[in-house]
mmCIF file with all atom_site columns, C-alpha atoms and ligand atoms in Angstrom:
data_model
loop_
_atom_site.group_PDB
_atom_site.id
_atom_site.type_symbol
_atom_site.label_atom_id
_atom_site.label_alt_id
_atom_site.label_comp_id
_atom_site.label_asym_id
_atom_site.label_entity_id
_atom_site.label_seq_id
_atom_site.pdbx_PDB_ins_code
_atom_site.Cartn_x
_atom_site.Cartn_y
_atom_site.Cartn_z
_atom_site.occupancy
_atom_site.B_iso_or_equiv
_atom_site.pdbx_formal_charge
_atom_site.auth_seq_id
_atom_site.auth_comp_id
_atom_site.auth_asym_id
_atom_site.auth_atom_id
_atom_site.pdbx_PDB_model_num
ATOM   1   C  CA  . UNK Q 1 1   ? -5.112  6.483   5.034   1.00 91.00 ? 1   UNK Q CA  1
ATOM   2   C  CA  . UNK Q 1 2   ? -6.402  8.960   2.421   1.00 96.00 ? 2   UNK Q CA  1
ATOM   3   C  CA  . UNK Q 1 3   ? -7.058  12.640  3.424   1.00 97.00 ? 3   UNK Q CA  1
ATOM   4   C  CA  . UNK Q 1 4   ? -8.660  15.463  1.507   1.00 98.00 ? 4   UNK Q CA  1
ATOM   5   C  CA  . UNK Q 1 5   ? -7.757  19.007  1.993   1.00 98.00 ? 5   UNK Q CA  1
ATOM   6   C  CA  . UNK Q 1 6   ? -10.206 21.774  0.697   1.00 98.00 ? 6   UNK Q CA  1
ATOM   7   C  CA  . UNK Q 1 7   ? -8.456  25.233  1.145   1.00 98.00 ? 7   UNK Q CA  1
ATOM   8   C  CA  . UNK Q 1 8   ? -8.383  28.074  -1.517  1.00 98.00 ? 8   UNK Q CA  1
ATOM   9   C  CA  . UNK Q 1 9   ? -5.105  29.505  0.042   1.00 97.00 ? 9   UNK Q CA  1
ATOM   10  C  CA  . UNK Q 1 10  ? -2.920  27.775  -2.381  1.00 97.00 ? 10  UNK Q CA  1
ATOM   11  C  CA  . UNK Q 1 11  ? 0.277   28.133  -0.139  1.00 97.00 ? 11  UNK Q CA  1
ATOM   12  C  CA  . UNK Q 1 12  ? -1.674  26.871  2.800   1.00 97.00 ? 12  UNK Q CA  1
ATOM   13  C  CA  . UNK Q 1 13  ? -3.170  23.951  0.839   1.00 98.00 ? 13  UNK Q CA  1
ATOM   14  C  CA  . UNK Q 1 14  ? 0.228   22.915  -0.218  1.00 98.00 ? 14  UNK Q CA  1
ATOM   15  C  CA  . UNK Q 1 15  ? 1.845   23.274  3.168   1.00 97.00 ? 15  UNK Q CA  1
ATOM   16  C  CA  . UNK Q 1 16  ? -1.012  21.015  4.731   1.00 98.00 ? 16  UNK Q CA  1
ATOM   17  C  CA  . UNK Q 1 17  ? -0.602  18.410  1.797   1.00 98.00 ? 17  UNK Q CA  1
ATOM   18  C  CA  . UNK Q 1 18  ? 3.085   18.337  2.241   1.00 97.00 ? 18  UNK Q CA  1
ATOM   19  C  CA  . UNK Q 1 19  ? 2.981   17.746  6.075   1.00 97.00 ? 19  UNK Q CA  1
ATOM   20  C  CA  . UNK Q 1 20  ? 0.506   15.116  5.578   1.00 96.00 ? 20  UNK Q CA  1
ATOM   21  C  CA  . UNK Q 1 21  ? 2.381   13.213  2.914   1.00 95.00 ? 21  UNK Q CA  1
ATOM   22  C  CA  . UNK Q 1 22  ? 5.419   13.594  5.136   1.00 93.00 ? 22  UNK Q CA  1
ATOM   23  C  CA  . UNK Q 1 23  ? 3.472   11.702  7.849   1.00 93.00 ? 23  UNK Q CA  1
ATOM   24  C  CA  . UNK Q 1 24  ? 2.656   8.921   5.563   1.00 91.00 ? 24  UNK Q CA  1
ATOM   25  C  CA  . UNK Q 1 25  ? -0.935  9.821   4.232   1.00 95.00 ? 25  UNK Q CA  1
ATOM   26  C  CA  . UNK Q 1 26  ? -2.210  9.960   0.663   1.00 95.00 ? 26  UNK Q CA  1
ATOM   27  C  CA  . UNK Q 1 27  ? -3.539  13.358  -0.018  1.00 97.00 ? 27  UNK Q CA  1
ATOM   28  C  CA  . UNK Q 1 28  ? -6.116  14.793  -2.661  1.00 97.00 ? 28  UNK Q CA  1
ATOM   29  C  CA  . UNK Q 1 29  ? -6.205  18.612  -2.892  1.00 98.00 ? 29  UNK Q CA  1
ATOM   30  C  CA  . UNK Q 1 30  ? -9.284  20.928  -3.831  1.00 98.00 ? 30  UNK Q CA  1
ATOM   31  C  CA  . UNK Q 1 31  ? -9.129  24.611  -3.966  1.00 98.00 ? 31  UNK Q CA  1
ATOM   32  C  CA  . UNK Q 1 32  ? -12.934 25.397  -3.868  1.00 98.00 ? 32  UNK Q CA  1
ATOM   33  C  CA  . UNK Q 1 33  ? -16.130 24.424  -2.270  1.00 98.00 ? 33  UNK Q CA  1
ATOM   34  C  CA  . UNK Q 1 34  ? -17.522 22.687  -5.504  1.00 98.00 ? 34  UNK Q CA  1
ATOM   35  C  CA  . UNK Q 1 35  ? -14.523 20.573  -6.164  1.00 98.00 ? 35  UNK Q CA  1
ATOM   36  C  CA  . UNK Q 1 36  ? -14.173 19.748  -2.599  1.00 98.00 ? 36  UNK Q CA  1
ATOM   37  C  CA  . UNK Q 1 37  ? -17.796 18.629  -2.286  1.00 98.00 ? 37  UNK Q CA  1
ATOM   38  C  CA  . UNK Q 1 38  ? -17.506 16.645  -5.297  1.00 98.00 ? 38  UNK Q CA  1
ATOM   39  C  CA  . UNK Q 1 39  ? -14.308 14.757  -4.118  1.00 98.00 ? 39  UNK Q CA  1
ATOM   40  C  CA  . UNK Q 1 40  ? -16.005 13.964  -0.715  1.00 97.00 ? 40  UNK Q CA  1
ATOM   41  C  CA  . UNK Q 1 41  ? -19.088 12.843  -2.159  1.00 97.00 ? 41  UNK Q CA  1
ATOM   42  C  CA  . UNK Q 1 42  ? -17.436 10.422  -4.757  1.00 95.00 ? 42  UNK Q CA  1
ATOM   43  C  CA  . UNK Q 1 43  ? -14.318 9.408   -3.035  1.00 95.00 ? 43  UNK Q CA  1
ATOM   44  C  CA  . UNK Q 1 44  ? -13.630 7.548   0.227   1.00 94.00 ? 44  UNK Q CA  1
ATOM   45  C  CA  . UNK Q 1 45  ? -11.652 9.454   2.634   1.00 97.00 ? 45  UNK Q CA  1
ATOM   46  C  CA  . UNK Q 1 46  ? -10.470 8.697   6.091   1.00 96.00 ? 46  UNK Q CA  1
ATOM   47  C  CA  . UNK Q 1 47  ? -10.655 12.309  7.122   1.00 97.00 ? 47  UNK Q CA  1
ATOM   48  C  CA  . UNK Q 1 48  ? -11.053 15.877  5.382   1.00 98.00 ? 48  UNK Q CA  1
ATOM   49  C  CA  . UNK Q 1 49  ? -9.650  19.233  6.305   1.00 98.00 ? 49  UNK Q CA  1
ATOM   50  C  CA  . UNK Q 1 50  ? -12.131 21.646  5.101   1.00 98.00 ? 50  UNK Q CA  1
ATOM   51  C  CA  . UNK Q 1 51  ? -11.706 25.462  5.236   1.00 97.00 ? 51  UNK Q CA  1
ATOM   52  C  CA  . UNK Q 1 52  ? -14.878 27.563  5.880   1.00 95.00 ? 52  UNK Q CA  1
ATOM   53  C  CA  . UNK Q 1 53  ? -14.115 30.510  3.668   1.00 94.00 ? 53  UNK Q CA  1
ATOM   54  C  CA  . UNK Q 1 54  ? -14.190 28.748  0.113   1.00 96.00 ? 54  UNK Q CA  1
ATOM   55  C  CA  . UNK Q 1 55  ? -15.161 29.996  -3.455  1.00 97.00 ? 55  UNK Q CA  1
ATOM   56  C  CA  . UNK Q 1 56  ? -18.251 28.748  -5.044  1.00 98.00 ? 56  UNK Q CA  1
ATOM   57  C  CA  . UNK Q 1 57  ? -19.771 26.798  -1.927  1.00 97.00 ? 57  UNK Q CA  1
ATOM   58  C  CA  . UNK Q 1 58  ? -18.708 27.677  1.580   1.00 96.00 ? 58  UNK Q CA  1
ATOM   59  C  CA  . UNK Q 1 59  ? -17.153 25.059  3.894   1.00 97.00 ? 59  UNK Q CA  1
ATOM   60  C  CA  . UNK Q 1 60  ? -20.383 24.918  6.270   1.00 96.00 ? 60  UNK Q CA  1
ATOM   61  C  CA  . UNK Q 1 61  ? -22.556 24.234  3.195   1.00 97.00 ? 61  UNK Q CA  1
ATOM   62  C  CA  . UNK Q 1 62  ? -19.992 21.649  2.024   1.00 98.00 ? 62  UNK Q CA  1
ATOM   63  C  CA  . UNK Q 1 63  ? -20.082 19.656  5.263   1.00 97.00 ? 63  UNK Q CA  1
ATOM   64  C  CA  . UNK Q 1 64  ? -23.880 20.013  5.404   1.00 96.00 ? 64  UNK Q CA  1
ATOM   65  C  CA  . UNK Q 1 65  ? -24.303 18.684  2.072   1.00 97.00 ? 65  UNK Q CA  1
ATOM   66  C  CA  . UNK Q 1 66  ? -22.035 15.552  2.668   1.00 97.00 ? 66  UNK Q CA  1
ATOM   67  C  CA  . UNK Q 1 67  ? -24.086 14.823  6.052   1.00 95.00 ? 67  UNK Q CA  1
ATOM   68  C  CA  . UNK Q 1 68  ? -27.295 15.244  4.210   1.00 95.00 ? 68  UNK Q CA  1
ATOM   69  C  CA  . UNK Q 1 69  ? -25.868 12.759  1.617   1.00 95.00 ? 69  UNK Q CA  1
ATOM   70  C  CA  . UNK Q 1 70  ? -24.969 10.099  4.345   1.00 94.00 ? 70  UNK Q CA  1
ATOM   71  C  CA  . UNK Q 1 71  ? -21.068 10.897  4.151   1.00 95.00 ? 71  UNK Q CA  1
ATOM   72  C  CA  . UNK Q 1 72  ? -19.789 10.234  7.627   1.00 94.00 ? 72  UNK Q CA  1
ATOM   73  C  CA  . UNK Q 1 73  ? -16.016 10.786  7.236   1.00 96.00 ? 73  UNK Q CA  1
ATOM   74  C  CA  . UNK Q 1 74  ? -14.368 12.795  9.959   1.00 97.00 ? 74  UNK Q CA  1
ATOM   75  C  CA  . UNK Q 1 75  ? -14.204 16.670  8.989   1.00 97.00 ? 75  UNK Q CA  1
ATOM   76  C  CA  . UNK Q 1 76  ? -11.818 19.153  10.530  1.00 98.00 ? 76  UNK Q CA  1
ATOM   77  C  CA  . UNK Q 1 77  ? -12.682 22.566  9.797   1.00 96.00 ? 77  UNK Q CA  1
ATOM   78  C  CA  . UNK Q 1 78  ? -10.308 25.633  9.401   1.00 96.00 ? 78  UNK Q CA  1
ATOM   79  C  CA  . UNK Q 1 79  ? -11.953 28.521  10.768  1.00 91.00 ? 79  UNK Q CA  1
ATOM   80  C  CA  . UNK Q 1 80  ? -10.896 32.273  11.156  1.00 83.00 ? 80  UNK Q CA  1
ATOM   81  C  CA  . UNK Q 1 81  ? -9.562  33.340  14.639  1.00 72.00 ? 81  UNK Q CA  1
ATOM   82  C  CA  . UNK Q 1 82  ? -12.024 34.613  16.912  1.00 75.00 ? 82  UNK Q CA  1
ATOM   83  C  CA  . UNK Q 1 83  ? -15.014 33.778  14.711  1.00 80.00 ? 83  UNK Q CA  1
ATOM   84  C  CA  . UNK Q 1 84  ? -16.721 31.718  17.710  1.00 85.00 ? 84  UNK Q CA  1
ATOM   85  C  CA  . UNK Q 1 85  ? -19.853 31.824  15.412  1.00 88.00 ? 85  UNK Q CA  1
ATOM   86  C  CA  . UNK Q 1 86  ? -18.025 29.911  12.607  1.00 87.00 ? 86  UNK Q CA  1
ATOM   87  C  CA  . UNK Q 1 87  ? -16.987 27.117  15.049  1.00 87.00 ? 87  UNK Q CA  1
ATOM   88  C  CA  . UNK Q 1 88  ? -20.661 26.690  16.384  1.00 89.00 ? 88  UNK Q CA  1
ATOM   89  C  CA  . UNK Q 1 89  ? -21.925 26.856  12.725  1.00 90.00 ? 89  UNK Q CA  1
ATOM   90  C  CA  . UNK Q 1 90  ? -19.197 24.322  11.683  1.00 89.00 ? 90  UNK Q CA  1
ATOM   91  C  CA  . UNK Q 1 91  ? -20.055 21.703  14.300  1.00 90.00 ? 91  UNK Q CA  1
ATOM   92  C  CA  . UNK Q 1 92  ? -23.651 22.141  14.037  1.00 91.00 ? 92  UNK Q CA  1
ATOM   93  C  CA  . UNK Q 1 93  ? -23.293 21.573  10.402  1.00 92.00 ? 93  UNK Q CA  1
ATOM   94  C  CA  . UNK Q 1 94  ? -21.541 18.163  11.088  1.00 94.00 ? 94  UNK Q CA  1
ATOM   95  C  CA  . UNK Q 1 95  ? -17.908 18.867  11.314  1.00 95.00 ? 95  UNK Q CA  1
ATOM   96  C  CA  . UNK Q 1 96  ? -16.042 16.826  14.027  1.00 95.00 ? 96  UNK Q CA  1
ATOM   97  C  CA  . UNK Q 1 97  ? -13.470 19.449  15.149  1.00 95.00 ? 97  UNK Q CA  1
ATOM   98  C  CA  . UNK Q 1 98  ? -11.916 22.769  13.999  1.00 94.00 ? 98  UNK Q CA  1
ATOM   99  C  CA  . UNK Q 1 99  ? -8.513  24.519  14.176  1.00 95.00 ? 99  UNK Q CA  1
ATOM   100 C  CA  . UNK Q 1 100 ? -8.581  28.312  14.266  1.00 93.00 ? 100 UNK Q CA  1
ATOM   101 C  CA  . UNK Q 1 101 ? -6.178  30.112  11.875  1.00 93.00 ? 101 UNK Q CA  1
ATOM   102 C  CA  . UNK Q 1 102 ? -3.289  30.646  12.189  1.00 92.00 ? 102 UNK Q CA  1
ATOM   103 C  CA  . UNK Q 1 103 ? -2.290  27.313  13.451  1.00 94.00 ? 103 UNK Q CA  1
ATOM   104 C  CA  . UNK Q 1 104 ? 0.665   25.203  13.795  1.00 95.00 ? 104 UNK Q CA  1
ATOM   105 C  CA  . UNK Q 1 105 ? 0.642   22.490  11.119  1.00 95.00 ? 105 UNK Q CA  1
ATOM   106 C  CA  . UNK Q 1 106 ? 1.578   19.951  14.129  1.00 95.00 ? 106 UNK Q CA  1
ATOM   107 C  CA  . UNK Q 1 107 ? -1.710  20.769  15.648  1.00 96.00 ? 107 UNK Q CA  1
ATOM   108 C  CA  . UNK Q 1 108 ? -3.606  19.984  12.528  1.00 97.00 ? 108 UNK Q CA  1
ATOM   109 C  CA  . UNK Q 1 109 ? -1.912  16.647  12.300  1.00 96.00 ? 109 UNK Q CA  1
ATOM   110 C  CA  . UNK Q 1 110 ? -2.515  15.666  15.882  1.00 96.00 ? 110 UNK Q CA  1
ATOM   111 C  CA  . UNK Q 1 111 ? -6.258  16.401  15.383  1.00 96.00 ? 111 UNK Q CA  1
ATOM   112 C  CA  . UNK Q 1 112 ? -6.337  14.346  12.293  1.00 97.00 ? 112 UNK Q CA  1
ATOM   113 C  CA  . UNK Q 1 113 ? -4.762  11.399  13.833  1.00 95.00 ? 113 UNK Q CA  1
ATOM   114 C  CA  . UNK Q 1 114 ? -7.304  11.650  16.644  1.00 94.00 ? 114 UNK Q CA  1
ATOM   115 C  CA  . UNK Q 1 115 ? -10.207 12.046  14.325  1.00 95.00 ? 115 UNK Q CA  1
ATOM   116 C  CA  . UNK Q 1 116 ? -9.137  8.763   12.298  1.00 94.00 ? 116 UNK Q CA  1
ATOM   117 C  CA  . UNK Q 1 117 ? -8.435  6.907   15.296  1.00 91.00 ? 117 UNK Q CA  1
ATOM   118 C  CA  . UNK Q 1 118 ? -11.821 7.772   16.895  1.00 90.00 ? 118 UNK Q CA  1
ATOM   119 C  CA  . UNK Q 1 119 ? -13.653 7.128   13.668  1.00 90.00 ? 119 UNK Q CA  1
ATOM   120 C  CA  . UNK Q 1 120 ? -12.246 3.531   13.598  1.00 87.00 ? 120 UNK Q CA  1
ATOM   121 C  CA  . UNK Q 1 121 ? -12.999 2.983   17.390  1.00 87.00 ? 121 UNK Q CA  1
ATOM   122 C  CA  . UNK Q 1 122 ? -9.504  3.458   18.978  1.00 85.00 ? 122 UNK Q CA  1
ATOM   123 C  CA  . UNK Q 1 123 ? -8.659  5.784   21.690  1.00 81.00 ? 123 UNK Q CA  1
ATOM   124 C  CA  . UNK Q 1 124 ? -4.983  5.326   21.934  1.00 86.00 ? 124 UNK Q CA  1
ATOM   125 C  CA  . UNK Q 1 125 ? -2.493  6.820   19.565  1.00 86.00 ? 125 UNK Q CA  1
ATOM   126 C  CA  . UNK Q 1 126 ? -0.627  3.420   19.533  1.00 91.00 ? 126 UNK Q CA  1
ATOM   127 C  CA  . UNK Q 1 127 ? -2.247  0.421   17.842  1.00 93.00 ? 127 UNK Q CA  1
ATOM   128 C  CA  . UNK Q 1 128 ? -1.337  -3.044  18.848  1.00 93.00 ? 128 UNK Q CA  1
ATOM   129 C  CA  . UNK Q 1 129 ? -1.873  -6.335  17.092  1.00 94.00 ? 129 UNK Q CA  1
ATOM   130 C  CA  . UNK Q 1 130 ? -0.122  -9.214  18.804  1.00 93.00 ? 130 UNK Q CA  1
ATOM   131 C  CA  . UNK Q 1 131 ? 3.689   -8.407  18.482  1.00 94.00 ? 131 UNK Q CA  1
ATOM   132 C  CA  . UNK Q 1 132 ? 3.021   -5.449  16.045  1.00 96.00 ? 132 UNK Q CA  1
ATOM   133 C  CA  . UNK Q 1 133 ? 2.856   -1.901  17.307  1.00 96.00 ? 133 UNK Q CA  1
ATOM   134 C  CA  . UNK Q 1 134 ? 1.878   0.965   15.325  1.00 95.00 ? 134 UNK Q CA  1
ATOM   135 C  CA  . UNK Q 1 135 ? 2.800   4.270   16.483  1.00 93.00 ? 135 UNK Q CA  1
ATOM   136 C  CA  . UNK Q 1 136 ? 0.222   6.743   14.586  1.00 90.00 ? 136 UNK Q CA  1
ATOM   137 C  CA  . UNK Q 1 137 ? 2.048   9.763   16.041  1.00 87.00 ? 137 UNK Q CA  1
ATOM   138 C  CA  . UNK Q 1 138 ? 5.633   8.917   14.892  1.00 89.00 ? 138 UNK Q CA  1
ATOM   139 C  CA  . UNK Q 1 139 ? 4.237   7.211   11.795  1.00 89.00 ? 139 UNK Q CA  1
ATOM   140 C  CA  . UNK Q 1 140 ? 6.416   4.054   12.619  1.00 93.00 ? 140 UNK Q CA  1
ATOM   141 C  CA  . UNK Q 1 141 ? 5.811   0.367   13.410  1.00 96.00 ? 141 UNK Q CA  1
ATOM   142 C  CA  . UNK Q 1 142 ? 7.749   -2.441  15.399  1.00 96.00 ? 142 UNK Q CA  1
ATOM   143 C  CA  . UNK Q 1 143 ? 7.525   -5.936  15.797  1.00 95.00 ? 143 UNK Q CA  1
ATOM   144 C  CA  . UNK Q 1 144 ? 8.482   -7.138  19.200  1.00 94.00 ? 144 UNK Q CA  1
ATOM   145 C  CA  . UNK Q 1 145 ? 10.063  -3.760  19.731  1.00 93.00 ? 145 UNK Q CA  1
ATOM   146 C  CA  . UNK Q 1 146 ? 12.274  -4.050  16.660  1.00 95.00 ? 146 UNK Q CA  1
ATOM   147 C  CA  . UNK Q 1 147 ? 11.342  -1.109  14.210  1.00 96.00 ? 147 UNK Q CA  1
ATOM   148 C  CA  . UNK Q 1 148 ? 10.164  -2.208  10.811  1.00 95.00 ? 148 UNK Q CA  1
ATOM   149 C  CA  . UNK Q 1 149 ? 11.670  -0.791  7.654   1.00 94.00 ? 149 UNK Q CA  1
ATOM   150 C  CA  . UNK Q 1 150 ? 8.566   -0.051  5.527   1.00 94.00 ? 150 UNK Q CA  1
ATOM   151 C  CA  . UNK Q 1 151 ? 8.048   1.711   2.235   1.00 92.00 ? 151 UNK Q CA  1
ATOM   152 C  CA  . UNK Q 1 152 ? 5.450   4.462   2.355   1.00 89.00 ? 152 UNK Q CA  1
ATOM   153 C  CA  . UNK Q 1 153 ? 2.977   2.099   0.535   1.00 88.00 ? 153 UNK Q CA  1
ATOM   154 C  CA  . UNK Q 1 154 ? 3.683   -0.712  2.890   1.00 93.00 ? 154 UNK Q CA  1
ATOM   155 C  CA  . UNK Q 1 155 ? 3.204   1.579   5.873   1.00 93.00 ? 155 UNK Q CA  1
ATOM   156 C  CA  . UNK Q 1 156 ? -0.113  2.828   4.481   1.00 92.00 ? 156 UNK Q CA  1
ATOM   157 C  CA  . UNK Q 1 157 ? -1.358  -0.673  4.135   1.00 94.00 ? 157 UNK Q CA  1
ATOM   158 C  CA  . UNK Q 1 158 ? -0.381  -1.717  7.659   1.00 96.00 ? 158 UNK Q CA  1
ATOM   159 C  CA  . UNK Q 1 159 ? -1.795  1.527   9.023   1.00 95.00 ? 159 UNK Q CA  1
ATOM   160 C  CA  . UNK Q 1 160 ? -5.235  0.859   7.309   1.00 95.00 ? 160 UNK Q CA  1
ATOM   161 C  CA  . UNK Q 1 161 ? -5.249  -2.850  8.225   1.00 96.00 ? 161 UNK Q CA  1
ATOM   162 C  CA  . UNK Q 1 162 ? -4.524  -1.975  12.021  1.00 95.00 ? 162 UNK Q CA  1
ATOM   163 C  CA  . UNK Q 1 163 ? -7.062  0.836   12.143  1.00 94.00 ? 163 UNK Q CA  1
ATOM   164 C  CA  . UNK Q 1 164 ? -9.640  -1.804  10.913  1.00 94.00 ? 164 UNK Q CA  1
ATOM   165 C  CA  . UNK Q 1 165 ? -8.305  -4.691  12.905  1.00 93.00 ? 165 UNK Q CA  1
ATOM   166 C  CA  . UNK Q 1 166 ? -10.576 -7.721  12.938  1.00 94.00 ? 166 UNK Q CA  1
ATOM   167 C  CA  . UNK Q 1 167 ? -12.530 -6.563  9.800   1.00 95.00 ? 167 UNK Q CA  1
ATOM   168 C  CA  . UNK Q 1 168 ? -12.442 -7.785  6.279   1.00 96.00 ? 168 UNK Q CA  1
ATOM   169 C  CA  . UNK Q 1 169 ? -10.989 -5.254  4.063   1.00 96.00 ? 169 UNK Q CA  1
ATOM   170 C  CA  . UNK Q 1 170 ? -11.480 -5.502  0.328   1.00 94.00 ? 170 UNK Q CA  1
ATOM   171 C  CA  . UNK Q 1 171 ? -8.785  -4.959  -2.287  1.00 91.00 ? 171 UNK Q CA  1
ATOM   172 C  CA  . UNK Q 1 172 ? -10.853 -2.202  -3.640  1.00 89.00 ? 172 UNK Q CA  1
ATOM   173 C  CA  . UNK Q 1 173 ? -11.147 -0.591  -0.354  1.00 92.00 ? 173 UNK Q CA  1
ATOM   174 C  CA  . UNK Q 1 174 ? -7.320  -0.729  0.054   1.00 93.00 ? 174 UNK Q CA  1
ATOM   175 C  CA  . UNK Q 1 175 ? -6.781  0.693   -3.426  1.00 90.00 ? 175 UNK Q CA  1
ATOM   176 C  CA  . UNK Q 1 176 ? -8.930  3.561   -2.608  1.00 89.00 ? 176 UNK Q CA  1
ATOM   177 C  CA  . UNK Q 1 177 ? -7.335  4.379   0.653   1.00 91.00 ? 177 UNK Q CA  1
ATOM   178 C  CA  . UNK Q 1 178 ? -3.676  3.900   -0.285  1.00 88.00 ? 178 UNK Q CA  1
ATOM   179 C  CA  . UNK Q 1 179 ? -3.488  5.897   -3.553  1.00 85.00 ? 179 UNK Q CA  1
ATOM   180 C  CA  . UNK Q 1 180 ? -4.692  9.413   -4.514  1.00 81.00 ? 180 UNK Q CA  1
ATOM   181 C  CA  . UNK Q 1 181 ? -7.033  10.125  -7.141  1.00 76.00 ? 181 UNK Q CA  1
ATOM   182 C  CA  . UNK Q 1 182 ? -4.454  10.882  -9.933  1.00 73.00 ? 182 UNK Q CA  1
ATOM   183 C  CA  . UNK Q 1 183 ? -2.638  7.494   -9.257  1.00 72.00 ? 183 UNK Q CA  1
ATOM   184 C  CA  . UNK Q 1 184 ? -2.955  4.524   -11.780 1.00 70.00 ? 184 UNK Q CA  1
ATOM   185 C  CA  . UNK Q 1 185 ? -4.666  2.161   -9.695  1.00 71.00 ? 185 UNK Q CA  1
ATOM   186 C  CA  . UNK Q 1 186 ? -4.413  -1.545  -9.984  1.00 72.00 ? 186 UNK Q CA  1
ATOM   187 C  CA  . UNK Q 1 187 ? -5.828  -3.786  -7.392  1.00 69.00 ? 187 UNK Q CA  1
ATOM   188 C  CA  . UNK Q 1 188 ? -3.358  -6.476  -8.336  1.00 75.00 ? 188 UNK Q CA  1
ATOM   189 C  CA  . UNK Q 1 189 ? -0.541  -4.626  -6.852  1.00 84.00 ? 189 UNK Q CA  1
ATOM   190 C  CA  . UNK Q 1 190 ? -2.193  -4.765  -3.408  1.00 89.00 ? 190 UNK Q CA  1
ATOM   191 C  CA  . UNK Q 1 191 ? -1.443  -8.429  -3.349  1.00 90.00 ? 191 UNK Q CA  1
ATOM   192 C  CA  . UNK Q 1 192 ? 2.056   -7.778  -3.990  1.00 90.00 ? 192 UNK Q CA  1
ATOM   193 C  CA  . UNK Q 1 193 ? 2.163   -5.229  -1.075  1.00 91.00 ? 193 UNK Q CA  1
ATOM   194 C  CA  . UNK Q 1 194 ? 0.662   -7.603  1.229   1.00 94.00 ? 194 UNK Q CA  1
ATOM   195 C  CA  . UNK Q 1 195 ? 2.871   -10.210 0.429   1.00 95.00 ? 195 UNK Q CA  1
ATOM   196 C  CA  . UNK Q 1 196 ? 5.746   -7.891  1.042   1.00 95.00 ? 196 UNK Q CA  1
ATOM   197 C  CA  . UNK Q 1 197 ? 4.382   -6.641  4.300   1.00 96.00 ? 197 UNK Q CA  1
ATOM   198 C  CA  . UNK Q 1 198 ? 3.784   -10.316 5.656   1.00 96.00 ? 198 UNK Q CA  1
ATOM   199 C  CA  . UNK Q 1 199 ? 7.393   -11.035 4.927   1.00 95.00 ? 199 UNK Q CA  1
ATOM   200 C  CA  . UNK Q 1 200 ? 8.431   -7.964  6.868   1.00 95.00 ? 200 UNK Q CA  1
ATOM   201 C  CA  . UNK Q 1 201 ? 6.235   -8.489  9.935   1.00 94.00 ? 201 UNK Q CA  1
ATOM   202 C  CA  . UNK Q 1 202 ? 7.489   -12.030 9.970   1.00 91.00 ? 202 UNK Q CA  1
ATOM   203 C  CA  . UNK Q 1 203 ? 4.370   -13.165 11.801  1.00 86.00 ? 203 UNK Q CA  1
ATOM   204 C  CA  . UNK Q 1 204 ? 1.077   -14.473 10.420  1.00 88.00 ? 204 UNK Q CA  1
ATOM   205 C  CA  . UNK Q 1 205 ? -1.289  -11.897 11.356  1.00 94.00 ? 205 UNK Q CA  1
ATOM   206 C  CA  . UNK Q 1 206 ? -2.970  -10.902 7.867   1.00 96.00 ? 206 UNK Q CA  1
ATOM   207 C  CA  . UNK Q 1 207 ? -5.299  -13.647 6.923   1.00 95.00 ? 207 UNK Q CA  1
ATOM   208 C  CA  . UNK Q 1 208 ? -6.556  -13.707 3.125   1.00 95.00 ? 208 UNK Q CA  1
ATOM   209 C  CA  . UNK Q 1 209 ? -10.331 -14.089 3.101   1.00 95.00 ? 209 UNK Q CA  1
ATOM   210 C  CA  . UNK Q 1 210 ? -11.099 -15.607 -0.230  1.00 92.00 ? 210 UNK Q CA  1
ATOM   211 C  CA  . UNK Q 1 211 ? -12.987 -13.581 -2.497  1.00 89.00 ? 211 UNK Q CA  1
ATOM   212 C  CA  . UNK Q 1 212 ? -13.471 -10.905 -0.023  1.00 92.00 ? 212 UNK Q CA  1
ATOM   213 C  CA  . UNK Q 1 213 ? -10.106 -9.405  0.898   1.00 94.00 ? 213 UNK Q CA  1
ATOM   214 C  CA  . UNK Q 1 214 ? -7.924  -9.556  4.036   1.00 96.00 ? 214 UNK Q CA  1
ATOM   215 C  CA  . UNK Q 1 215 ? -8.315  -9.386  7.799   1.00 96.00 ? 215 UNK Q CA  1
ATOM   216 C  CA  . UNK Q 1 216 ? -5.792  -8.389  10.147  1.00 96.00 ? 216 UNK Q CA  1
ATOM   217 C  CA  . UNK Q 1 217 ? -6.040  -9.660  13.816  1.00 91.00 ? 217 UNK Q CA  1
ATOM   218 C  CA  . UNK Q 1 218 ? -3.917  -10.819 16.549  1.00 86.00 ? 218 UNK Q CA  1
ATOM   219 C  CA  . UNK Q 1 219 ? -3.817  -14.908 16.924  1.00 78.00 ? 219 UNK Q CA  1
ATOM   220 C  CA  . UNK Q 1 220 ? -5.725  -14.941 20.339  1.00 68.00 ? 220 UNK Q CA  1
ATOM   221 C  CA  . UNK Q 1 221 ? -8.513  -12.881 18.933  1.00 53.00 ? 221 UNK Q CA  1
ATOM   222 C  CA  . UNK Q 1 222 ? -8.994  -14.989 15.960  1.00 46.00 ? 222 UNK Q CA  1
ATOM   223 C  CA  . UNK Q 1 223 ? -12.071 -17.297 16.231  1.00 47.00 ? 223 UNK Q CA  1
HETATM 224 CA CA1 . LIG Z 2 .   ? -10.174 30.629  2.544   1.00 78.85 ? 1   LIG Z CA1 1
#
């Protein structure tokens, strides 16, 4: 899962990015509205954290532009405390949720998790695929109740596949959602990670769809 943080307060931006990385996300950072808008327009994000008061282009205009361009990723706005008009304007412009400053990072993380879940059509914070359970809150996975020891890449891969259960996910899509923009991306490594993940899961839940990518689903749901 890949997140974009657009916040001009350098310390706050770093604080959010660190907490998100700690929780297993890949994070891109932008420090003004122009850069933020460009990244959101050109890169696929699973969620965006967007400050309203930004240099060059304000957050409300940024989200408005994205929606006009057909970009539908979940957007969490950061608003100034007690500026109810900002919250209304943000939601009207196309934001999905907001958090008022000052906030606890845990609240931002919880809202981001919920936005990603809902965007993928899941209402519970725990995703299940056969014997595999993914706890999006604790960033942990188990098979038949036994905790899985996963590297951050393996966890991101599993998390993405489980959020998109039953769908065919291409290698390119996986690369785009598992690495940040500065990473030297190579879609061949995805195959290696899928191989390792299959081995660790020990159950055959990730199907290779020739020429298209991968699909994860529980055996009973396989048609
Ligand atoms: Ca600001």
